[in-house]
Tab-separated table of C-alpha atoms and ligand atoms in Angstrom:
chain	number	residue	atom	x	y	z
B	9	UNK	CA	-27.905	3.156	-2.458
B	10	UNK	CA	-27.209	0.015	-4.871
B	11	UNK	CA	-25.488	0.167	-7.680
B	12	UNK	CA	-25.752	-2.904	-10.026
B	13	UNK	CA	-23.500	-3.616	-12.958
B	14	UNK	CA	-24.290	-6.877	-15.092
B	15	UNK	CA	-20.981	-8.740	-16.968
B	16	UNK	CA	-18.923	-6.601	-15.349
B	17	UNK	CA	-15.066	-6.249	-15.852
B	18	UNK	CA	-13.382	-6.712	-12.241
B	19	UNK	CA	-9.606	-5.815	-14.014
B	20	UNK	CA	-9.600	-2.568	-12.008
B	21	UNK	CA	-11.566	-3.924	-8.924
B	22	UNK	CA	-8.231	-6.736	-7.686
B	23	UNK	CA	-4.791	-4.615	-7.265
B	24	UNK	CA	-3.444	-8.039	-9.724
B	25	UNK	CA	-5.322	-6.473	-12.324
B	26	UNK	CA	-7.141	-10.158	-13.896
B	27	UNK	CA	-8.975	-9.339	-16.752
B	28	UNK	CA	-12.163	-11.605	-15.598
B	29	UNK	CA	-15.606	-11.211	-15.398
B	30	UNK	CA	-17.686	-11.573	-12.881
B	31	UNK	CA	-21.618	-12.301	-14.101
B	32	UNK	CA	-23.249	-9.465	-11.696
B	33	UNK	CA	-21.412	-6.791	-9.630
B	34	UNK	CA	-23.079	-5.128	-6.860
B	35	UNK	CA	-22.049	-2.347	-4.774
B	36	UNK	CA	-23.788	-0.693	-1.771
B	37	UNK	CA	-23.503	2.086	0.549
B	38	UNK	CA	-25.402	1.533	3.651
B	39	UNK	CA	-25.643	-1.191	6.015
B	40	UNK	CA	-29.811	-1.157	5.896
B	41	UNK	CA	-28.977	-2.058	2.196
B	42	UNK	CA	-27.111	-5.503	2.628
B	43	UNK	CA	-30.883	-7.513	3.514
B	44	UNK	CA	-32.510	-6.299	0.242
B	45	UNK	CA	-29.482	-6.890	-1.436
B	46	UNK	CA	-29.455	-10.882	-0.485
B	47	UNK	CA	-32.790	-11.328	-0.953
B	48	UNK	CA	-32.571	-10.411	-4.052
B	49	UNK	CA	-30.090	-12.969	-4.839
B	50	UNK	CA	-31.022	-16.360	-6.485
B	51	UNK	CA	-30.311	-19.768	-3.328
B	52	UNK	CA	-28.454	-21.342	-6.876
B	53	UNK	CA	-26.210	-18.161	-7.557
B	54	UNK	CA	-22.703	-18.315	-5.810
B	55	UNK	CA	-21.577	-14.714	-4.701
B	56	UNK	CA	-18.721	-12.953	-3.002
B	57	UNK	CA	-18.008	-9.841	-1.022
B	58	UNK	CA	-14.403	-8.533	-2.349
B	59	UNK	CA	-12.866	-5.259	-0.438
B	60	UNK	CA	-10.176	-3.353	-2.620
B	61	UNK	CA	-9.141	-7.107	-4.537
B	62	UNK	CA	-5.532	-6.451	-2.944
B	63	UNK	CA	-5.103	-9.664	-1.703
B	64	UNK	CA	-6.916	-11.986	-4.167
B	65	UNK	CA	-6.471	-14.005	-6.989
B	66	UNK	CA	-9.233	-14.484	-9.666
B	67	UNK	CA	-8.494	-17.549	-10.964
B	68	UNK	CA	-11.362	-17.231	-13.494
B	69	UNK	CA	-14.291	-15.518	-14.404
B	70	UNK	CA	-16.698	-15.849	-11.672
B	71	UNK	CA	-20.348	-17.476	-12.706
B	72	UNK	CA	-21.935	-15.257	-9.990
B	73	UNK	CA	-22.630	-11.885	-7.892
B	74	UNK	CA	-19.773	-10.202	-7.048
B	75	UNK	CA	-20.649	-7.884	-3.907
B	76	UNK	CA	-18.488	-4.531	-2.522
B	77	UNK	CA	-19.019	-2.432	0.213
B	78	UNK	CA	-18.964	1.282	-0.055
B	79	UNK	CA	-19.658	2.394	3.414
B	80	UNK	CA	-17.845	5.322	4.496
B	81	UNK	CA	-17.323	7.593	7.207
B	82	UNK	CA	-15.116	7.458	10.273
B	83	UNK	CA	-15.907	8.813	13.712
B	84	UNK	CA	-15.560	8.528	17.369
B	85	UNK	CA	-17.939	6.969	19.053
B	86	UNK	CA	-16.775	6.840	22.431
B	87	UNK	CA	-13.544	8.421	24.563
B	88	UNK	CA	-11.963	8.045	27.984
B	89	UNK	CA	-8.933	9.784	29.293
B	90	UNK	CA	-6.409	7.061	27.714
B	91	UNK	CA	-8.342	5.911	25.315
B	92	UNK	CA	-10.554	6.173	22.223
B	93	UNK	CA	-13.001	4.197	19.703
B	94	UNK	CA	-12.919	5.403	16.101
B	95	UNK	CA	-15.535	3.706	13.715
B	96	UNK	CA	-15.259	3.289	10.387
B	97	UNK	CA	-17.263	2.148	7.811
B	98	UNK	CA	-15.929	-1.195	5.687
B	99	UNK	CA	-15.777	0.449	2.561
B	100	UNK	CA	-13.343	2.899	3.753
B	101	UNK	CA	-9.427	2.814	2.768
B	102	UNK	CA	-7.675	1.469	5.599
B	103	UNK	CA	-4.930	4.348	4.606
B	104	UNK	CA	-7.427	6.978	4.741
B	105	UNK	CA	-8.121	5.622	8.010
B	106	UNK	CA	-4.761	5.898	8.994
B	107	UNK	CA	-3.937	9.326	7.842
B	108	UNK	CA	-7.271	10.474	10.028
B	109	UNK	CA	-5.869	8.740	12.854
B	110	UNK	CA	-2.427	9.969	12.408
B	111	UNK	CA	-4.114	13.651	11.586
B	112	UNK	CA	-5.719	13.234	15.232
B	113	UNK	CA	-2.375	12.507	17.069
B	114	UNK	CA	-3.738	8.875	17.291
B	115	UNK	CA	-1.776	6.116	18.391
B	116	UNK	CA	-2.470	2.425	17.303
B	117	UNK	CA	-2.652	2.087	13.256
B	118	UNK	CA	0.110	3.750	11.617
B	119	UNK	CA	2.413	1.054	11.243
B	120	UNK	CA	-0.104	-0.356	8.896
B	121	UNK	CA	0.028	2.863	6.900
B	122	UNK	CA	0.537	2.124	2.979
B	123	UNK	CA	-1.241	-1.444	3.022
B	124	UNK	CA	-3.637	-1.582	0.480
B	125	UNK	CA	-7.360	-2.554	1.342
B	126	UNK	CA	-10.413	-1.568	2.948
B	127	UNK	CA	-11.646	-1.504	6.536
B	128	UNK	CA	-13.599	-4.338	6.145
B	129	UNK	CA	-11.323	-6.689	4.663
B	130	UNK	CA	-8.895	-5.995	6.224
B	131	UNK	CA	-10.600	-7.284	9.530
B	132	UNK	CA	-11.186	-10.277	7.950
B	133	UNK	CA	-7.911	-10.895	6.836
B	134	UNK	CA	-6.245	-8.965	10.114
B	135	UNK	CA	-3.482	-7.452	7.828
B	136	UNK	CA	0.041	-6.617	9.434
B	137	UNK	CA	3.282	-5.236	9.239
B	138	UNK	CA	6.050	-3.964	10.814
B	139	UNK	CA	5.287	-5.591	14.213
B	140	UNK	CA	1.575	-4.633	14.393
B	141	UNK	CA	-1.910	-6.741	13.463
B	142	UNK	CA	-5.750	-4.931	12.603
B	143	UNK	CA	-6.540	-6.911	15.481
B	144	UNK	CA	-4.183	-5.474	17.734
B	145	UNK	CA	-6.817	-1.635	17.322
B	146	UNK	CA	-9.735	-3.610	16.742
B	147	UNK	CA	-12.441	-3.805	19.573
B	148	UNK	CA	-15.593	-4.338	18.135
B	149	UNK	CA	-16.360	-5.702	14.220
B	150	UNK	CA	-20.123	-4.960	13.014
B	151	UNK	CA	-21.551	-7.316	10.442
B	152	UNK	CA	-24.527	-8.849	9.296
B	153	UNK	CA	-24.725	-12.025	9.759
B	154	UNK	CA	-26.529	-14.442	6.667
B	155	UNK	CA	-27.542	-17.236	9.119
B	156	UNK	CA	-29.540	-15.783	11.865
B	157	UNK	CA	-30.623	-12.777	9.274
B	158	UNK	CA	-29.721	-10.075	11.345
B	159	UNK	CA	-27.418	-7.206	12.223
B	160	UNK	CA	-24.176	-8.424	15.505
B	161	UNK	CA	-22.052	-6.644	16.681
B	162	UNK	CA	-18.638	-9.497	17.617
B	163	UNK	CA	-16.141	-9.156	20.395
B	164	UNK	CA	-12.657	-8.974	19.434
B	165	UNK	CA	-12.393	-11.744	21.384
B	166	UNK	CA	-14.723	-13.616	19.677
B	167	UNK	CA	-12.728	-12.979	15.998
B	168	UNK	CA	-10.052	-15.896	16.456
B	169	UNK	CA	-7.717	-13.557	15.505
B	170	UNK	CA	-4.102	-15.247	14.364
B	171	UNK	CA	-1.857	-14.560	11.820
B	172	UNK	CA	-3.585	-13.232	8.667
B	173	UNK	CA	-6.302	-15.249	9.871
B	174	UNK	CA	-9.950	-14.893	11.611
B	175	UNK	CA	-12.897	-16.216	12.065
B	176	UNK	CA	-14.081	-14.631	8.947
B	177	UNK	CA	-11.789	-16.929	6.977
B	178	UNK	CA	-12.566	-20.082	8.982
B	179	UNK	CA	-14.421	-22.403	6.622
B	180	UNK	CA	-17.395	-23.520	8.525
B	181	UNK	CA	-17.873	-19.158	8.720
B	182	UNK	CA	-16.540	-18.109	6.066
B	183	UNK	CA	-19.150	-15.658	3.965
B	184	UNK	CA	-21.342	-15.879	7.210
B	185	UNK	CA	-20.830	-12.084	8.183
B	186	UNK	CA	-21.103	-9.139	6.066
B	187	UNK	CA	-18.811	-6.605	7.873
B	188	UNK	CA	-20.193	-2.930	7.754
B	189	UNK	CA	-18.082	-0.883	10.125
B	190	UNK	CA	-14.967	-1.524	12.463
B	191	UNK	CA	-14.333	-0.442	16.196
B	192	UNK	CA	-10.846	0.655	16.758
B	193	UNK	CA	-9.120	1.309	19.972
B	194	UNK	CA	-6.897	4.081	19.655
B	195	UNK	CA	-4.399	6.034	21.973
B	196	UNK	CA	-3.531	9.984	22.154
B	197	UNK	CA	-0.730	8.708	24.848
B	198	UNK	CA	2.208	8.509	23.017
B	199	UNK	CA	3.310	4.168	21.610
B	200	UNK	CA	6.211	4.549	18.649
B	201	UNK	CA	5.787	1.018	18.547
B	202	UNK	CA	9.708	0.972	15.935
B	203	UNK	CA	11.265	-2.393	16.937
B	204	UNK	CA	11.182	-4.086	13.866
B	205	UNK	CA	15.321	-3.568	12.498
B	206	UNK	CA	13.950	-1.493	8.857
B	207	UNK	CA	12.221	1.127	11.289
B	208	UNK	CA	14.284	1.398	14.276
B	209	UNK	CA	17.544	2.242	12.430
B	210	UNK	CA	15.457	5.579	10.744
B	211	UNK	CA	15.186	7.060	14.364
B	212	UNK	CA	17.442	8.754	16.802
B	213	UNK	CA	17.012	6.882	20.604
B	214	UNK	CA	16.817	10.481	21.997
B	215	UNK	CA	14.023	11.471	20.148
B	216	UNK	CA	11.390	8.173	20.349
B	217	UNK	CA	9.374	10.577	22.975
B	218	UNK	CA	9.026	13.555	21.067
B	219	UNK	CA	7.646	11.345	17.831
B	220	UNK	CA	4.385	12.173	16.229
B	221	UNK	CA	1.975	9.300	14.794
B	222	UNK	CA	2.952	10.864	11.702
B	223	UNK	CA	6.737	10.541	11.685
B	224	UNK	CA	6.147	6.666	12.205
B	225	UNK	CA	3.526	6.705	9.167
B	226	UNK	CA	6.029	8.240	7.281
B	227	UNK	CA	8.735	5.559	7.713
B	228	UNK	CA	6.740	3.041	7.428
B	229	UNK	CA	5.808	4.244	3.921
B	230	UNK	CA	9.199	4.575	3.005
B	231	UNK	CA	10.178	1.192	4.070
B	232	UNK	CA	7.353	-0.059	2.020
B	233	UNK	CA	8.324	1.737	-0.987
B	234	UNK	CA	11.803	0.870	-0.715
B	235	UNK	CA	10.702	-3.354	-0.690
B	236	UNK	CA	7.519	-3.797	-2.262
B	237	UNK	CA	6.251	-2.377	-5.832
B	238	UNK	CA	3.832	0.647	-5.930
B	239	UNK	CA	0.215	-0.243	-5.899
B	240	UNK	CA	-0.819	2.025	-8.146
B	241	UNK	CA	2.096	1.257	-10.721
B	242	UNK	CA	3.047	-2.280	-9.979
B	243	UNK	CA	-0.118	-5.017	-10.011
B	244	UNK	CA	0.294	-7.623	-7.552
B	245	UNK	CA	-1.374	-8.773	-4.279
B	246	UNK	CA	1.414	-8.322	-1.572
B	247	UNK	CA	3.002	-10.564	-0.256
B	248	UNK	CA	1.565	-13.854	-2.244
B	249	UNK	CA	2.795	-16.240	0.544
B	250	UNK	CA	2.544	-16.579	4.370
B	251	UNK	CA	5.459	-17.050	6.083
B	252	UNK	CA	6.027	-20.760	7.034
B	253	UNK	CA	6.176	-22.221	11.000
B	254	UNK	CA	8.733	-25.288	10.943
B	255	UNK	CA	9.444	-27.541	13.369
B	256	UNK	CA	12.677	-27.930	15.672
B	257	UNK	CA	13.837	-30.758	13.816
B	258	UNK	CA	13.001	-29.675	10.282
B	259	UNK	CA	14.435	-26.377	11.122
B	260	UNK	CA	17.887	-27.900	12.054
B	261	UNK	CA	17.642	-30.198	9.002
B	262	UNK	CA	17.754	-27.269	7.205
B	263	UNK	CA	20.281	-25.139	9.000
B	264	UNK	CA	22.448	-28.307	8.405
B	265	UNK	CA	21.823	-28.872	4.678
B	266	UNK	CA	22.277	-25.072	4.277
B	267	UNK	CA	26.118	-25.251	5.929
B	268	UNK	CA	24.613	-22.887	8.899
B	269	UNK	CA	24.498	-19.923	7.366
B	270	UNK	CA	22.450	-17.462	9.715
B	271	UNK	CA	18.629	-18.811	8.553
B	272	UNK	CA	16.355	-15.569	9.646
B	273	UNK	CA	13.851	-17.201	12.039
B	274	UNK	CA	11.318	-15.954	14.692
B	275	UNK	CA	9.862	-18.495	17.638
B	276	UNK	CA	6.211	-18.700	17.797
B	277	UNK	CA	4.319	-20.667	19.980
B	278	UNK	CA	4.182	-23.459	17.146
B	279	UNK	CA	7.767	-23.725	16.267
B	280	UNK	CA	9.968	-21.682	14.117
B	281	UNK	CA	8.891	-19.110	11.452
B	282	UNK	CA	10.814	-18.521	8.450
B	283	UNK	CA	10.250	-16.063	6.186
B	284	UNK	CA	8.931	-17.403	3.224
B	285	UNK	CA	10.730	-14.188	1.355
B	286	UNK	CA	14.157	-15.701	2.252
B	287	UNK	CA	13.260	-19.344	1.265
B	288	UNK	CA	12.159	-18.025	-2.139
B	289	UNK	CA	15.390	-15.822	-2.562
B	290	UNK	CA	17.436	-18.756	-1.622
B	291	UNK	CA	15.785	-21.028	-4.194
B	292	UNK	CA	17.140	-17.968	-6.944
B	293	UNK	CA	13.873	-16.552	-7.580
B	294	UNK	CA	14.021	-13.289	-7.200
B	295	UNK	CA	13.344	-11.148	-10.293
B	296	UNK	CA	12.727	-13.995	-12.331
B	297	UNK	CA	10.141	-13.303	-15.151
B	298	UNK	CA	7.995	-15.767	-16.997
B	299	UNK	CA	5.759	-14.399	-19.655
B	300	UNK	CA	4.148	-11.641	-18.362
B	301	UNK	CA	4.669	-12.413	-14.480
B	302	UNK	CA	7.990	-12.014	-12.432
B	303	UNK	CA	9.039	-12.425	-9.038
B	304	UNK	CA	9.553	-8.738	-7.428
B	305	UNK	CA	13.887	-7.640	-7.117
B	306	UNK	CA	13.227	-6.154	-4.158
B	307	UNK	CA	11.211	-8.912	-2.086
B	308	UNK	CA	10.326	-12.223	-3.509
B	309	UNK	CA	7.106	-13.018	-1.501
B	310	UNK	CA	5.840	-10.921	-4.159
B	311	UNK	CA	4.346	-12.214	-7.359
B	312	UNK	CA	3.730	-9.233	-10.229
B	313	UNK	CA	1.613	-8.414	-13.206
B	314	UNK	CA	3.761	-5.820	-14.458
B	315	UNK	CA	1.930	-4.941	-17.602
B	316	UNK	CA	-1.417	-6.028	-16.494
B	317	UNK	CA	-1.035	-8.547	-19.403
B	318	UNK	CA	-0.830	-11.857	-17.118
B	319	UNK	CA	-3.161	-14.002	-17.567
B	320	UNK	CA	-4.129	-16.575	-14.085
B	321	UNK	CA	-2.709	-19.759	-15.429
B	322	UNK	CA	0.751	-17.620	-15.634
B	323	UNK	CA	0.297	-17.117	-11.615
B	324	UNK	CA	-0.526	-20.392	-10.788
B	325	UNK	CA	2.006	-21.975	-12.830
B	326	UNK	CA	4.436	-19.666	-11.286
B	327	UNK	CA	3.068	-20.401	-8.088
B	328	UNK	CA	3.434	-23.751	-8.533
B	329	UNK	CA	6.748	-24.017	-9.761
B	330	UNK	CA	7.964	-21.783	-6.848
B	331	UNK	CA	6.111	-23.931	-3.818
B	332	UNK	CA	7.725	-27.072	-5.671
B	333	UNK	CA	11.129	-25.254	-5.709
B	334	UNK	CA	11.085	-24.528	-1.699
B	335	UNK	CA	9.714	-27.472	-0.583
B	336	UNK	CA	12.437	-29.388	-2.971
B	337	UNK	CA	15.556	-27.511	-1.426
B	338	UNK	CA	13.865	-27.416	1.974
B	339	UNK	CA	10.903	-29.276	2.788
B	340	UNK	CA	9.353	-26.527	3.499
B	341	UNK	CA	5.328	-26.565	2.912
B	342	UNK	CA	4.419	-22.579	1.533
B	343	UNK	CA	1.024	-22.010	1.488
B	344	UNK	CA	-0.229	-18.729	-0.765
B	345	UNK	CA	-1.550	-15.907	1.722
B	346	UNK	CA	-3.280	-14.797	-1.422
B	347	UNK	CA	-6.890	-16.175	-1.551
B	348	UNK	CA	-7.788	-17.749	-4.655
B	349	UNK	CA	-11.174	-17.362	-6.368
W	9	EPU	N1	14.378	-11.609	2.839
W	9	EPU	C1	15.256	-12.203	1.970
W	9	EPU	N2	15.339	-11.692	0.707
W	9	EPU	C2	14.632	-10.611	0.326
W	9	EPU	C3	13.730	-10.005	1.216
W	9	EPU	C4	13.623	-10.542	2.489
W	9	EPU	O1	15.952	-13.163	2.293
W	9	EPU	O2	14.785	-10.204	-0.831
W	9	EPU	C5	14.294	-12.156	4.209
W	9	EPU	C6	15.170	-11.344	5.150
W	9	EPU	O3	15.779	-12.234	6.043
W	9	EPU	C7	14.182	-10.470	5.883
W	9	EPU	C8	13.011	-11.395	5.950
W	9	EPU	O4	12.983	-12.073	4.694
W	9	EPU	O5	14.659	-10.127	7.141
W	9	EPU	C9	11.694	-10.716	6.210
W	9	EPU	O6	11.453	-9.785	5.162
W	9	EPU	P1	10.483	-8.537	5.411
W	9	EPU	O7	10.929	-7.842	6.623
W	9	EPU	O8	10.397	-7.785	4.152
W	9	EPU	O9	9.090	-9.170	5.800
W	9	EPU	P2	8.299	-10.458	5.296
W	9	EPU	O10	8.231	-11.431	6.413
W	9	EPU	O11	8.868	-10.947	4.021
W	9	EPU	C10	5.992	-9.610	6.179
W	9	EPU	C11	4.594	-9.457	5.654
W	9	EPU	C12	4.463	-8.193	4.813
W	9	EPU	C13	4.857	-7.012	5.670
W	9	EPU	C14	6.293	-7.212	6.158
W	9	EPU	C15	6.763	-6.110	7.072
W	9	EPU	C16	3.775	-11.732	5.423
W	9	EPU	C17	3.381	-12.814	4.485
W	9	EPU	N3	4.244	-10.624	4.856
W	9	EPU	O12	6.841	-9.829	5.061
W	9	EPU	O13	3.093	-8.051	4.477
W	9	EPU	O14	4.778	-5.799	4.932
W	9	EPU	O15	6.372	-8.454	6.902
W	9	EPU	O16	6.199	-6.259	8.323
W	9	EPU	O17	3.629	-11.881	6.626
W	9	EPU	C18	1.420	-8.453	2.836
W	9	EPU	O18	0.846	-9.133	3.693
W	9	EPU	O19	0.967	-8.291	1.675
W	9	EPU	C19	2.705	-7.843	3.172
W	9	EPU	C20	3.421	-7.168	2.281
């Protein structure tokens, strides 16, 4: 079924809660749907496919077709001894998702549990936390693809999956593929996966065997809630930046013009990652307000609407400001994780 709403307020469909407009919104539940649907669109209209909005940034109203899955529905399609696919549709909350998996005594996604965001975004944009990627589950993403006109199924290992980054987001393929459901590889065996420091300090070494999917979910979300602001209470997008790689050299710049204080830093095949959160912080941002935006207390990589009153010039000045602030102090390059529309 399509659902078609013309000048349509998008304030409750991006977690930032813009008030823009977008000139056409159109939402869909079935795959079959997604051919009709672009047909029917104009060659001169620009259009978009937005998930839940959680990790966007309208920066105006947008002169075009604004497009949203709502396929649902999650099931196994397939099961070995150590091993199972779950499928579920790209309109789906990724939490829901999680909670069935956890429900199932399924290993794999809960220490994505409490992102916000939809199955199929969040393949595109391979969310993470707490030591786990999407695209460390994912098998198999199924899409329509606008070029060739027809309905692919794509490897994993044909996604170019990095950090919050894909093929979906590359810009020669960007907008190519319409996702409409997600293969996940899941596990029944057992795999706490608690290294990161925030989740291994809530569990007891003796137990780590005995733990159910469930008992990870459930720190996870209270890590979350303890550093980032409540979704549903708090608009924002997440974490606004990525965290920057640095070279050797610029990295020991810094740990020299910083008198060596103990700079939080993770190798990577590229050099060193920072975490943008501590950059920010150091630069004195942290709960700073500026009209109707601020900078979160608890964790800085996070930009917030608190009263749903900011406009997007407020974010992008504030944006601004804090990129020229950290690259000042640091030399540091941050680049918003946030996609701007
Ligand atoms: N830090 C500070 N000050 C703070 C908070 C953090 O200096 O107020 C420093 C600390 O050194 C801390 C480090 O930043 O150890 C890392 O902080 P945190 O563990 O909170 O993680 P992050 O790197 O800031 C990333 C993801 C989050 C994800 C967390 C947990 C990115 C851009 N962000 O944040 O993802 O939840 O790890 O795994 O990679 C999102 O993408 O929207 C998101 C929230």
């Amino acid at each position: 079924m399509i659902t078609t709403f013309d000048n349509y307020d998008l304030s409750k469909r991006n977690t930032f809660a813009m008030k823009v407009k977008c000139s056409v919104f159109m939402e869909y539940t079935e795959a079959n749907d997604i051919p009709f649907i672009l047909s029917s669109i104009r060659k001169d209209v620009k259009s978009i496919h937005i998930g839940a909005g959680s990790n966007l940034l309208f920066t105006n109203d947008f002169p075009g077709v604004v497009l949203h899955s709502a396929i649902k529905g999650i099931e196994i399609v397939d099961e070995t001894q150590n091993s199972l696919i779950v499928r579920a549709g790209s309109g789906e909350t990724m939490d829901d998702l999680i909670r069935w998996t956890c429900d199932r005594n399924l290993w794999g996604l809960e220490n994505l549990s409490g992102i916000p965001g939809e199955v199929g975004a969040s393949a595109v944009q391979n969310v993470g936390a707490y030591g786990t990627e999407a695209c460390d589950a994912i098998v198999t993403v199924h899409a329509f693809d606008r070029v060739t006109n027809e309905f692919i199924s794509i490897d994993r290992k044909y996604c170019a999956y990095g950090y919050r980054d894909s093929i979906f987001k590359k810009p020669d393929s960007k907008d190519r593929y319409i996702i409409n459901s997600v293969d996940y590889r899941l596990s029944p065996i057992s795999a706490p996966r608690i290294s990161y420091p925030a989740l291994r300090d809530m569990f007891d070494k003796n137990i780590i065997s005995e733990l159910h999917p469930h008992d990870v979910r459930k720190a996870v979300i209270t890590t979350r809630d303890s550093k980032l602001p409540a979704p549903d209470r708090v608009p924002s997008a997440g974490s606004f930046f990525k965290n920057p790689i640095v070279s050797q050299s610029l990295f020991e710049k810094i740990c020299e013009n910083e008198n060596d204080v103990n700079i939080p830093h993770y190798m990577t095949e590229s050099g060193y990652k920072i975490p943008a959160a501590w950059l920010i912080d150091r630069c004195g941002w942290k709960g700073h307000k500026e009209g109707n935006v601020a900078v979160w207390h608890l964790q800085p990589l996070v930009i917030v609407n608190p009263e749903s009153k900011a406009s997007p010039s407020e974010v992008i000045n504030l944006e601004k400001k804090i990129i020229e602030s950290v690259y000042e102090r640091f030399g540091v390059n941050l680049h918003p994780e946030v996609e701007h529309i």
